[in-house]
mmCIF file of C-alpha atoms and ligand atoms in Angstrom:
data_model
loop_
_atom_site.group_PDB
_atom_site.id
_atom_site.type_symbol
_atom_site.label_atom_id
_atom_site.label_comp_id
_atom_site.label_asym_id
_atom_site.label_seq_id
_atom_site.Cartn_x
_atom_site.Cartn_y
_atom_site.Cartn_z
ATOM 1 C CA MET A 21 265.866 36.769 23.521
ATOM 2 C CA PHE A 22 264.372 35.738 26.854
ATOM 3 C CA LYS A 23 266.399 34.305 29.645
ATOM 4 C CA ASN A 24 264.040 31.648 30.912
ATOM 5 C CA SER A 25 260.760 29.992 30.163
ATOM 6 C CA SER A 26 258.714 32.042 32.582
ATOM 7 C CA GLN A 27 259.877 35.202 30.837
ATOM 8 C CA SER A 28 259.027 33.841 27.445
ATOM 9 C CA ARG A 29 255.655 32.700 28.749
ATOM 10 C CA ARG A 30 254.962 36.219 29.935
ATOM 11 C CA ARG A 31 255.996 37.570 26.595
ATOM 12 C CA PHE A 32 253.444 35.315 25.025
ATOM 13 C CA LEU A 33 250.805 36.490 27.444
ATOM 14 C CA TYR A 34 251.350 40.175 27.027
ATOM 15 C CA ILE A 35 253.192 40.870 23.836
ATOM 16 C CA GLY A 36 252.964 37.658 21.873
ATOM 17 C CA LEU A 37 249.218 37.529 22.135
ATOM 18 C CA SER A 38 248.795 41.060 21.012
ATOM 19 C CA SER A 39 251.417 40.559 18.321
ATOM 20 C CA LEU A 40 248.926 38.234 16.722
ATOM 21 C CA ALA A 41 246.836 41.292 16.074
ATOM 22 C CA GLY A 42 249.876 42.925 14.531
ATOM 23 C CA ALA A 43 250.575 39.920 12.355
ATOM 24 C CA THR A 44 248.152 41.049 9.673
ATOM 25 C CA ALA A 45 249.705 44.486 9.438
ATOM 26 C CA LEU A 46 253.173 42.971 9.300
ATOM 27 C CA ALA A 47 252.141 40.527 6.623
ATOM 28 C CA VAL A 48 251.004 43.405 4.457
ATOM 29 C CA VAL A 49 254.284 45.251 4.852
ATOM 30 C CA LYS A 50 256.321 42.094 4.132
ATOM 31 C CA ASN A 51 259.000 40.559 6.335
ATOM 32 C CA SER A 52 259.124 43.470 8.775
ATOM 33 C CA ASN A 53 261.595 45.136 6.418
ATOM 34 C CA PRO A 54 262.243 48.465 8.166
ATOM 35 C CA MET A 55 262.013 50.375 4.896
ATOM 36 C CA TYR A 56 258.638 48.882 4.215
ATOM 37 C CA LEU A 57 257.514 49.480 7.768
ATOM 38 C CA SER A 58 258.487 53.108 7.856
ATOM 39 C CA HIS A 59 256.920 53.587 4.470
ATOM 40 C CA ALA A 60 253.666 51.954 5.563
ATOM 41 C CA LEU A 61 253.343 53.457 9.044
ATOM 42 C CA ASP A 62 255.316 56.647 9.050
ATOM 43 C CA ASN A 63 254.241 60.030 7.807
ATOM 44 C CA PRO A 64 257.260 62.341 7.930
ATOM 45 C CA LYS A 65 255.030 65.314 7.156
ATOM 46 C CA ARG A 66 252.739 64.825 10.111
ATOM 47 C CA ASP A 67 252.697 67.797 12.426
ATOM 48 C CA PHE A 68 252.897 67.110 16.162
ATOM 49 C CA GLN A 69 252.927 70.731 17.262
ATOM 50 C CA VAL A 70 251.541 71.530 20.678
ATOM 51 C CA ALA A 71 250.479 74.934 21.940
ATOM 52 C CA GLY A 72 251.990 76.173 25.217
ATOM 53 C CA LEU A 73 253.965 74.412 27.913
ATOM 54 C CA ALA A 74 251.237 73.060 30.198
ATOM 55 C CA SER A 75 251.805 69.555 31.627
ATOM 56 C CA LEU A 76 249.817 66.506 30.567
ATOM 57 C CA SER A 77 247.913 66.581 33.840
ATOM 58 C CA LYS A 78 246.908 70.232 33.330
ATOM 59 C CA ARG A 79 245.816 69.614 29.748
ATOM 60 C CA ALA A 80 243.781 66.606 30.880
ATOM 61 C CA ALA A 81 242.255 68.524 33.787
ATOM 62 C CA ALA A 82 241.183 71.317 31.418
ATOM 63 C CA LYS A 83 238.872 68.718 29.846
ATOM 64 C CA GLY A 84 237.684 67.191 33.117
ATOM 65 C CA LEU A 85 240.072 64.248 32.652
ATOM 66 C CA ILE A 86 242.727 62.772 34.915
ATOM 67 C CA TYR A 87 246.177 61.828 33.615
ATOM 68 C CA GLY A 88 248.730 59.777 35.516
ATOM 69 C CA VAL A 89 251.050 56.788 35.502
ATOM 70 C CA ALA A 90 251.957 53.477 37.087
ATOM 71 C CA CYS A 91 255.235 53.439 38.930
ATOM 72 C CA GLY A 92 257.324 51.118 41.100
ATOM 73 C CA ARG A 93 258.360 52.050 44.621
ATOM 74 C CA ASP A 94 262.087 51.388 44.228
ATOM 75 C CA VAL A 95 262.614 53.507 41.132
ATOM 76 C CA LEU A 96 260.436 56.307 42.468
ATOM 77 C CA ALA A 97 262.221 56.369 45.826
ATOM 78 C CA SER A 98 265.681 56.412 44.265
ATOM 79 C CA ASP A 99 265.321 58.653 41.220
ATOM 80 C CA LYS A 100 264.784 62.361 41.864
ATOM 81 C CA ASN A 101 264.359 63.079 38.149
ATOM 82 C CA LEU A 102 261.535 60.590 37.960
ATOM 83 C CA GLN A 103 259.963 62.117 41.053
ATOM 84 C CA ALA A 104 260.117 65.606 39.560
ATOM 85 C CA SER A 105 258.670 64.452 36.230
ATOM 86 C CA ILE A 106 255.822 62.596 37.890
ATOM 87 C CA VAL A 107 255.004 65.530 40.146
ATOM 88 C CA ARG A 108 254.952 67.819 37.117
ATOM 89 C CA GLN A 109 253.014 65.627 34.690
ATOM 90 C CA CYS A 110 250.630 63.516 36.785
ATOM 91 C CA GLY A 111 247.348 63.772 38.639
ATOM 92 C CA VAL A 112 247.089 60.100 39.616
ATOM 93 C CA LEU A 113 249.563 57.414 40.592
ATOM 94 C CA THR A 114 249.191 53.644 40.761
ATOM 95 C CA PRO A 115 251.688 51.078 42.062
ATOM 96 C CA GLU A 116 252.979 49.018 39.137
ATOM 97 C CA ASN A 117 253.349 45.847 41.225
ATOM 98 C CA GLU A 118 253.214 46.671 44.930
ATOM 99 C CA LEU A 119 249.517 45.884 45.445
ATOM 100 C CA LYS A 120 249.601 42.532 43.693
ATOM 101 C CA TRP A 121 249.304 39.476 45.929
ATOM 102 C CA GLN A 122 252.965 38.590 45.443
ATOM 103 C CA PHE A 123 254.042 41.785 47.197
ATOM 104 C CA VAL A 124 251.186 42.694 49.498
ATOM 105 C CA ARG A 125 250.704 39.178 50.863
ATOM 106 C CA PRO A 126 254.130 37.563 51.288
ATOM 107 C CA ARG A 127 252.667 34.831 53.529
ATOM 108 C CA PRO A 128 249.119 33.519 53.948
ATOM 109 C CA ASP A 129 248.700 35.343 57.253
ATOM 110 C CA VAL A 130 250.853 38.412 56.554
ATOM 111 C CA PHE A 131 249.906 41.599 54.710
ATOM 112 C CA ASP A 132 252.743 43.991 53.921
ATOM 113 C CA PHE A 133 251.573 47.418 52.855
ATOM 114 C CA SER A 134 254.889 49.195 53.360
ATOM 115 C CA ARG A 135 255.863 49.506 49.688
ATOM 116 C CA ALA A 136 252.424 50.460 48.399
ATOM 117 C CA ASP A 137 251.986 52.874 51.325
ATOM 118 C CA TRP A 138 255.169 54.640 50.295
ATOM 119 C CA ILE A 139 253.715 55.288 46.863
ATOM 120 C CA ALA A 140 250.361 56.320 48.348
ATOM 121 C CA GLY A 141 252.226 58.748 50.640
ATOM 122 C CA PHE A 142 254.123 60.220 47.684
ATOM 123 C CA ALA A 143 250.861 60.697 45.814
ATOM 124 C CA ARG A 144 249.221 62.367 48.806
ATOM 125 C CA THR A 145 252.179 64.673 49.467
ATOM 126 C CA HIS A 146 252.035 65.881 45.882
ATOM 127 C CA ASN A 147 248.250 66.172 45.638
ATOM 128 C CA MET A 148 247.837 63.233 43.299
ATOM 129 C CA LEU A 149 245.064 60.682 43.401
ATOM 130 C CA PHE A 150 245.948 57.077 44.214
ATOM 131 C CA ARG A 151 244.634 54.126 42.235
ATOM 132 C CA GLY A 152 244.745 50.445 43.251
ATOM 133 C CA HIS A 153 245.861 47.542 41.023
ATOM 134 C CA ALA A 154 244.846 44.629 41.335
ATOM 135 C CA LEU A 155 242.824 42.649 43.892
ATOM 136 C CA VAL A 156 241.990 39.526 41.879
ATOM 137 C CA TRP A 157 244.333 38.337 39.132
ATOM 138 C CA HIS A 158 245.751 34.999 38.024
ATOM 139 C CA GLU A 159 249.290 36.412 37.620
ATOM 140 C CA GLN A 160 251.864 37.444 40.215
ATOM 141 C CA LEU A 161 250.415 35.258 42.914
ATOM 142 C CA PRO A 162 252.827 34.398 45.743
ATOM 143 C CA GLU A 163 254.722 31.091 45.719
ATOM 144 C CA TRP A 164 252.677 29.808 48.673
ATOM 145 C CA PHE A 165 249.400 30.273 46.812
ATOM 146 C CA LYS A 166 249.366 26.963 44.974
ATOM 147 C CA GLU A 167 250.351 25.012 48.088
ATOM 148 C CA VAL A 168 247.801 26.636 50.365
ATOM 149 C CA VAL A 169 244.703 27.751 48.447
ATOM 150 C CA ASN A 170 242.154 25.116 47.421
ATOM 151 C CA ARG A 171 238.464 24.654 46.721
ATOM 152 C CA GLN A 172 237.614 24.535 50.435
ATOM 153 C CA ASN A 173 239.356 27.733 51.515
ATOM 154 C CA ALA A 174 239.477 29.847 48.321
ATOM 155 C CA GLU A 175 236.430 31.935 49.269
ATOM 156 C CA LYS A 176 237.859 32.679 52.699
ATOM 157 C CA PHE A 177 241.165 33.803 51.133
ATOM 158 C CA LEU A 178 239.468 35.937 48.496
ATOM 159 C CA VAL A 179 237.103 37.653 50.922
ATOM 160 C CA GLU A 180 239.786 38.195 53.538
ATOM 161 C CA HIS A 181 242.203 39.584 50.950
ATOM 162 C CA ILE A 182 239.804 42.030 49.344
ATOM 163 C CA THR A 183 238.435 43.167 52.701
ATOM 164 C CA THR A 184 241.848 43.739 54.279
ATOM 165 C CA VAL A 185 243.412 45.512 51.316
ATOM 166 C CA THR A 186 240.461 47.737 50.418
ATOM 167 C CA LYS A 187 239.875 48.662 54.093
ATOM 168 C CA HIS A 188 243.526 49.678 54.386
ATOM 169 C CA TYR A 189 243.028 52.336 51.701
ATOM 170 C CA ALA A 190 239.366 53.157 52.351
ATOM 171 C CA GLY A 191 238.709 56.863 51.841
ATOM 172 C CA LYS A 192 242.148 57.347 50.242
ATOM 173 C CA ILE A 193 241.706 55.646 46.912
ATOM 174 C CA HIS A 194 240.354 56.905 43.607
ATOM 175 C CA SER A 195 239.567 53.504 42.128
ATOM 176 C CA TRP A 196 240.357 49.819 42.432
ATOM 177 C CA ASP A 197 241.014 47.254 39.739
ATOM 178 C CA VAL A 198 238.968 44.619 41.537
ATOM 179 C CA VAL A 199 239.246 41.895 38.896
ATOM 180 C CA ASN A 200 241.953 41.937 36.230
ATOM 181 C CA GLU A 201 241.956 39.991 32.928
ATOM 182 C CA ALA A 202 239.157 37.494 33.649
ATOM 183 C CA ILE A 203 238.144 37.035 30.004
ATOM 184 C CA LYS A 204 240.022 34.843 27.534
ATOM 185 C CA PRO A 205 237.801 33.263 24.861
ATOM 186 C CA ASP A 206 240.784 31.181 23.652
ATOM 187 C CA ASP A 207 240.512 29.135 26.849
ATOM 188 C CA GLY A 208 237.439 27.563 25.254
ATOM 189 C CA LEU A 209 234.711 28.183 27.847
ATOM 190 C CA LYS A 210 231.309 29.260 26.564
ATOM 191 C CA SER A 211 231.274 32.185 28.980
ATOM 192 C CA GLY A 212 234.584 33.400 27.557
ATOM 193 C CA LEU A 213 236.000 33.306 31.086
ATOM 194 C CA ARG A 214 239.705 32.653 31.514
ATOM 195 C CA GLN A 215 240.715 29.447 33.267
ATOM 196 C CA THR A 216 242.184 30.744 36.521
ATOM 197 C CA PRO A 217 242.584 29.287 40.005
ATOM 198 C CA TRP A 218 239.700 31.498 41.129
ATOM 199 C CA LEU A 219 237.380 30.122 38.467
ATOM 200 C CA LYS A 220 238.492 26.572 39.197
ATOM 201 C CA PHE A 221 237.905 26.884 42.944
ATOM 202 C CA LEU A 222 234.865 29.175 43.074
ATOM 203 C CA GLY A 223 233.100 29.006 39.710
ATOM 204 C CA PRO A 224 232.059 32.033 37.611
ATOM 205 C CA ASP A 225 230.458 33.873 40.534
ATOM 206 C CA TYR A 226 233.875 34.697 41.996
ATOM 207 C CA ILE A 227 233.736 37.907 39.951
ATOM 208 C CA GLU A 228 230.475 39.173 41.401
ATOM 209 C CA LEU A 229 231.600 38.147 44.873
ATOM 210 C CA ALA A 230 234.802 40.175 44.516
ATOM 211 C CA TYR A 231 232.876 43.376 43.706
ATOM 212 C CA ARG A 232 230.369 42.880 46.519
ATOM 213 C CA VAL A 233 233.115 42.331 49.078
ATOM 214 C CA ALA A 234 235.082 45.360 47.836
ATOM 215 C CA ALA A 235 231.992 47.601 47.965
ATOM 216 C CA GLN A 236 231.242 46.486 51.486
ATOM 217 C CA ALA A 237 234.772 47.188 52.688
ATOM 218 C CA ASP A 238 235.047 50.555 50.920
ATOM 219 C CA PRO A 239 231.676 51.880 49.771
ATOM 220 C CA LYS A 240 233.263 55.032 48.301
ATOM 221 C CA ALA A 241 235.871 53.566 45.931
ATOM 222 C CA MET A 242 235.209 53.378 42.212
ATOM 223 C CA LEU A 243 235.281 49.655 41.389
ATOM 224 C CA VAL A 244 236.795 48.776 38.031
ATOM 225 C CA TYR A 245 236.957 45.682 35.855
ATOM 226 C CA ASN A 246 240.334 45.836 34.049
ATOM 227 C CA GLU A 247 241.088 43.963 30.813
ATOM 228 C CA ASN A 248 243.749 43.662 28.105
ATOM 229 C CA GLY A 249 243.545 43.334 24.329
ATOM 230 C CA LEU A 250 240.272 45.266 23.989
ATOM 231 C CA GLU A 251 241.679 47.742 21.497
ATOM 232 C CA HIS A 252 243.155 45.290 18.976
ATOM 233 C CA ASN A 253 241.717 44.912 15.540
ATOM 234 C CA ALA A 254 242.007 41.195 14.654
ATOM 235 C CA PRO A 255 238.765 39.097 14.688
ATOM 236 C CA GLU A 256 239.653 37.256 17.916
ATOM 237 C CA TYR A 257 239.586 40.584 19.727
ATOM 238 C CA GLU A 258 236.084 41.318 18.502
ATOM 239 C CA VAL A 259 235.145 38.045 20.207
ATOM 240 C CA LYS A 260 236.900 39.240 23.337
ATOM 241 C CA ARG A 261 235.111 42.608 23.317
ATOM 242 C CA THR A 262 231.788 40.809 22.988
ATOM 243 C CA ALA A 263 232.604 38.498 25.897
ATOM 244 C CA VAL A 264 233.641 41.440 28.092
ATOM 245 C CA LEU A 265 230.474 43.303 27.220
ATOM 246 C CA LYS A 266 228.406 40.245 28.149
ATOM 247 C CA LEU A 267 230.192 39.958 31.470
ATOM 248 C CA LEU A 268 229.593 43.629 32.232
ATOM 249 C CA GLU A 269 225.937 43.384 31.200
ATOM 250 C CA ARG A 270 225.444 40.405 33.447
ATOM 251 C CA LEU A 271 227.125 42.064 36.414
ATOM 252 C CA LYS A 272 225.065 45.226 35.959
ATOM 253 C CA SER A 273 221.799 43.321 35.529
ATOM 254 C CA ARG A 274 222.440 41.573 38.844
ATOM 255 C CA GLY A 275 223.014 44.872 40.630
ATOM 256 C CA THR A 276 226.724 44.200 41.188
ATOM 257 C CA PRO A 277 228.580 47.291 42.477
ATOM 258 C CA ILE A 278 230.838 47.823 39.469
ATOM 259 C CA HIS A 279 231.469 51.344 38.222
ATOM 260 C CA ALA A 280 234.003 51.344 35.417
ATOM 261 C CA LEU A 281 235.842 49.377 32.772
ATOM 262 C CA GLY A 282 239.630 49.663 32.658
ATOM 263 C CA ILE A 283 240.951 49.281 29.122
ATOM 264 C CA GLN A 284 244.650 48.478 29.509
ATOM 265 C CA SER A 285 245.657 49.701 26.035
ATOM 266 C CA HIS A 286 249.110 48.203 25.555
ATOM 267 C CA LEU A 287 249.143 49.307 21.929
ATOM 268 C CA LEU A 288 251.253 47.832 19.154
ATOM 269 C CA GLY A 289 253.212 50.362 17.152
ATOM 270 C CA ASP A 290 253.010 48.152 14.071
ATOM 271 C CA ALA A 291 249.281 47.302 14.104
ATOM 272 C CA SER A 292 246.353 49.209 12.720
ATOM 273 C CA LEU A 293 243.427 50.489 14.759
ATOM 274 C CA ASN A 294 239.795 50.089 13.885
ATOM 275 C CA PRO A 295 238.292 53.367 15.082
ATOM 276 C CA LYS A 296 234.734 52.350 14.234
ATOM 277 C CA LYS A 297 234.797 49.071 16.166
ATOM 278 C CA LEU A 298 236.570 50.681 19.075
ATOM 279 C CA ARG A 299 234.219 53.652 19.228
ATOM 280 C CA ASN A 300 231.238 51.338 19.057
ATOM 281 C CA PHE A 301 232.553 49.225 21.926
ATOM 282 C CA LEU A 302 233.081 52.321 24.070
ATOM 283 C CA SER A 303 229.505 53.473 23.420
ATOM 284 C CA ASN A 304 228.187 50.071 24.394
ATOM 285 C CA VAL A 305 230.135 50.126 27.644
ATOM 286 C CA ALA A 306 229.001 53.677 28.388
ATOM 287 C CA SER A 307 225.375 52.758 27.735
ATOM 288 C CA LEU A 308 225.580 50.303 30.653
ATOM 289 C CA GLY A 309 226.145 53.325 32.887
ATOM 290 C CA LEU A 310 229.840 52.524 33.324
ATOM 291 C CA LYS A 311 232.771 54.943 33.251
ATOM 292 C CA ILE A 312 235.923 54.010 31.336
ATOM 293 C CA ILE A 313 239.555 54.327 32.398
ATOM 294 C CA ILE A 314 242.409 53.941 29.912
ATOM 295 C CA SER A 315 244.434 52.172 32.534
ATOM 296 C CA GLU A 316 247.836 50.986 31.208
ATOM 297 C CA LEU A 317 248.530 52.844 27.991
ATOM 298 C CA ASP A 318 251.854 52.441 26.176
ATOM 299 C CA VAL A 319 252.950 51.805 22.572
ATOM 300 C CA THR A 320 255.399 48.991 21.963
ATOM 301 C CA ASP A 321 258.052 49.783 19.370
ATOM 302 C CA GLN A 322 259.312 46.199 19.413
ATOM 303 C CA LYS A 323 258.860 45.716 15.676
ATOM 304 C CA LEU A 324 259.360 49.273 14.464
ATOM 305 C CA PRO A 325 262.405 50.476 12.488
ATOM 306 C CA SER A 326 265.573 51.212 14.436
ATOM 307 C CA ASP A 327 265.798 54.838 13.299
ATOM 308 C CA THR A 328 264.614 56.626 16.438
ATOM 309 C CA VAL A 329 263.208 59.606 14.535
ATOM 310 C CA VAL A 330 260.943 57.351 12.500
ATOM 311 C CA ARG A 331 260.167 55.150 15.478
ATOM 312 C CA ASP A 332 259.182 58.087 17.680
ATOM 313 C CA ARG A 333 256.939 59.480 14.972
ATOM 314 C CA ILE A 334 255.074 56.184 14.561
ATOM 315 C CA VAL A 335 254.647 55.805 18.326
ATOM 316 C CA ALA A 336 253.441 59.397 18.690
ATOM 317 C CA ALA A 337 250.913 58.957 15.891
ATOM 318 C CA LYS A 338 249.599 55.823 17.585
ATOM 319 C CA TYR A 339 249.110 57.692 20.872
ATOM 320 C CA GLU A 340 247.347 60.598 19.225
ATOM 321 C CA ASP A 341 245.146 58.494 16.944
ATOM 322 C CA TYR A 342 244.117 56.083 19.687
ATOM 323 C CA LEU A 343 243.384 58.770 22.262
ATOM 324 C CA SER A 344 241.479 60.850 19.733
ATOM 325 C CA VAL A 345 239.070 57.967 19.246
ATOM 326 C CA VAL A 346 238.677 57.006 22.889
ATOM 327 C CA LEU A 347 238.434 60.530 24.308
ATOM 328 C CA ASP A 348 235.565 61.243 21.964
ATOM 329 C CA GLU A 349 233.579 59.027 24.370
ATOM 330 C CA ARG A 350 232.681 61.162 27.375
ATOM 331 C CA ALA A 351 232.456 58.143 29.672
ATOM 332 C CA VAL A 352 236.266 58.027 29.531
ATOM 333 C CA ILE A 353 237.368 59.817 32.690
ATOM 334 C CA ALA A 354 241.067 59.037 33.057
ATOM 335 C CA VAL A 355 244.167 58.051 31.112
ATOM 336 C CA LEU A 356 247.151 56.352 32.752
ATOM 337 C CA THR A 357 250.309 55.379 30.923
ATOM 338 C CA TRP A 358 252.176 52.309 32.189
ATOM 339 C CA GLY A 359 255.186 54.341 33.232
ATOM 340 C CA LEU A 360 256.314 57.844 32.274
ATOM 341 C CA SER A 361 259.923 57.537 31.094
ATOM 342 C CA ASP A 362 261.475 54.968 28.748
ATOM 343 C CA LYS A 363 264.061 54.459 31.493
ATOM 344 C CA TYR A 364 261.532 52.433 33.460
ATOM 345 C CA SER A 365 259.195 50.640 31.082
ATOM 346 C CA TRP A 366 258.154 47.032 31.641
ATOM 347 C CA LEU A 367 258.594 46.684 27.844
ATOM 348 C CA SER A 368 262.391 46.796 28.227
ATOM 349 C CA LYS A 369 261.938 43.247 29.477
ATOM 350 C CA PHE A 370 258.589 42.109 28.082
ATOM 351 C CA GLY A 371 258.778 43.770 24.655
ATOM 352 C CA SER A 372 262.488 44.057 23.904
ATOM 353 C CA ARG A 373 263.765 44.606 20.353
ATOM 354 C CA SER A 374 265.714 42.132 18.264
ATOM 355 C CA ASP A 375 268.282 44.840 17.381
ATOM 356 C CA GLY A 376 268.993 45.284 21.093
ATOM 357 C CA ALA A 377 268.174 49.013 20.965
ATOM 358 C CA PRO A 378 266.467 50.468 24.050
ATOM 359 C CA VAL A 379 262.683 50.600 23.734
ATOM 360 C CA ARG A 380 260.939 53.985 23.391
ATOM 361 C CA PRO A 381 257.281 53.342 24.283
ATOM 362 C CA LEU A 382 256.523 56.189 26.750
ATOM 363 C CA PRO A 383 256.032 59.989 26.721
ATOM 364 C CA LEU A 384 259.495 60.837 28.146
ATOM 365 C CA ASP A 385 262.885 59.531 26.996
ATOM 366 C CA LEU A 386 265.654 57.967 29.112
ATOM 367 C CA ASN A 387 266.714 61.431 30.245
ATOM 368 C CA PHE A 388 263.184 62.542 31.110
ATOM 369 C CA LYS A 389 262.932 64.821 28.087
ATOM 370 C CA SER A 390 259.573 64.780 26.377
ATOM 371 C CA LYS A 391 259.390 62.972 23.045
ATOM 372 C CA LEU A 392 256.898 63.230 20.210
ATOM 373 C CA ALA A 393 254.818 60.664 22.125
ATOM 374 C CA TRP A 394 254.271 63.362 24.743
ATOM 375 C CA ASN A 395 253.077 65.709 21.979
ATOM 376 C CA GLY A 396 250.738 63.027 20.646
ATOM 377 C CA ILE A 397 249.101 62.654 24.061
ATOM 378 C CA ALA A 398 249.016 66.419 24.674
ATOM 379 C CA ARG A 399 247.380 67.026 21.299
ATOM 380 C CA ALA A 400 244.712 64.399 21.977
ATOM 381 C CA PHE A 401 243.932 65.993 25.366
ATOM 382 C CA ASP A 402 243.763 69.449 23.786
ATOM 383 C CA LYS A 403 241.336 68.217 21.123
ATOM 384 C CA ALA A 404 239.163 66.179 23.509
ATOM 385 C CA PRO A 405 235.631 67.320 24.263
ATOM 386 C CA LYS A 406 235.048 68.555 27.826
ATOM 387 C CA ARG A 407 233.574 66.156 30.375
HETATM 388 C C1 XIL B 507 253.524 44.228 34.722
HETATM 389 C C2 XIL B 507 254.581 45.077 35.415
HETATM 390 O O1 XIL B 507 254.728 46.284 34.715
HETATM 391 C C3 XIL B 507 255.889 44.335 35.485
HETATM 392 O O2 XIL B 507 256.829 45.062 36.266
HETATM 393 C C4 XIL B 507 255.675 42.953 36.113
HETATM 394 O O3 XIL B 507 256.891 42.225 36.096
HETATM 395 C C5 XIL B 507 254.610 42.190 35.340
HETATM 396 O O4 XIL B 507 253.415 42.960 35.325
HETATM 397 N N1 XIL B 507 248.882 43.981 32.596
HETATM 398 C C6 XIL B 507 248.738 44.278 33.933
HETATM 399 C C7 XIL B 507 249.901 44.750 34.717
HETATM 400 O O5 XIL B 507 247.606 44.278 34.431
HETATM 401 O O6 XIL B 507 249.827 44.377 36.060
HETATM 402 C C8 XIL B 507 251.194 44.271 34.134
HETATM 403 O O7 XIL B 507 252.271 44.879 34.846
HETATM 404 C C9 XIL B 507 251.257 44.602 32.654
HETATM 405 C C10 XIL B 507 250.149 43.914 31.899
#
């Protein structure tokens, strides 16, 4: 299914890992038989009616929330339909890849902001906020990184990178994912920290350092810790939630300038939610005085039946059910989906289907028409308590 080993590795990281959470649900419905699946997950009688024609952004704003998407520069620059849909539906925009080291720092001594600036300009022109992703991550590092960065110079590179990039957008950014995906209990460390080059070179304090440097360079930006897998229901994810909470507690107790948790929320269409555990986690985060951003929401239909009517209904229900739980927590201030139209979802590559059918994980279809997923999100916004 995947062309090379790096693709399949990524699948493991993003989809495979979370599929583990789905494994229980799949086991119950036996052999992923589509009939069983639709029977177990689909409710043909469920009503996804939405009142009025207001956009997602307007519905969110009515509750004091922000709605927006991640988007790549090339597709946005070349597709007028995408532009129009984003302008209509969104209040915040984040570059899907353009601010990752790989793109923003093509050489050790060169920063290239041209692609991210284009997206920032588009956001500004259309009165949208701009959100930054991600300053410190173990993925999508440039080729030169492993040749050049070592224990002796890692701090210099980290500080220089965060300072330069955050200064470039100072005063123009809503929030920054300062550190992304630093927790992975499976890596076996007592702290729960993921084994990354940053941890190897700088030790666990690299996280605190990153926030302090970002706050110094841009004292006004909201500084976010962004993490995946926090919404899944299998026991290993309870361990992960606990480890993240511990990290946040520690950062707060040391006076680290951190303001929000980003919960990626790459949901699995075929897995169950645990509203109680999730709600409890959100309360615990909020009680630390942190805001919460649902930062990369989508619903993979990788293992759902091929019938698009059934598939869309299951995906829509997942959006509505998930958002209904999380928006009940008033510390949640924003929701971003990882893309707007199925035409440009990372899941076409990282969560493709074995029947070869195009994936349908986002609010709009390939032709930018809204699907039931859009209704699911709209309904959750309409029901949400006001901030
Ligand atoms: C993904 C992008 O969508 C892809 O285009 C890219 O090839 C790989 O990264 N978690 C994150 C995001 O924090 O940066 C990832 O974005 C999706 C998972």
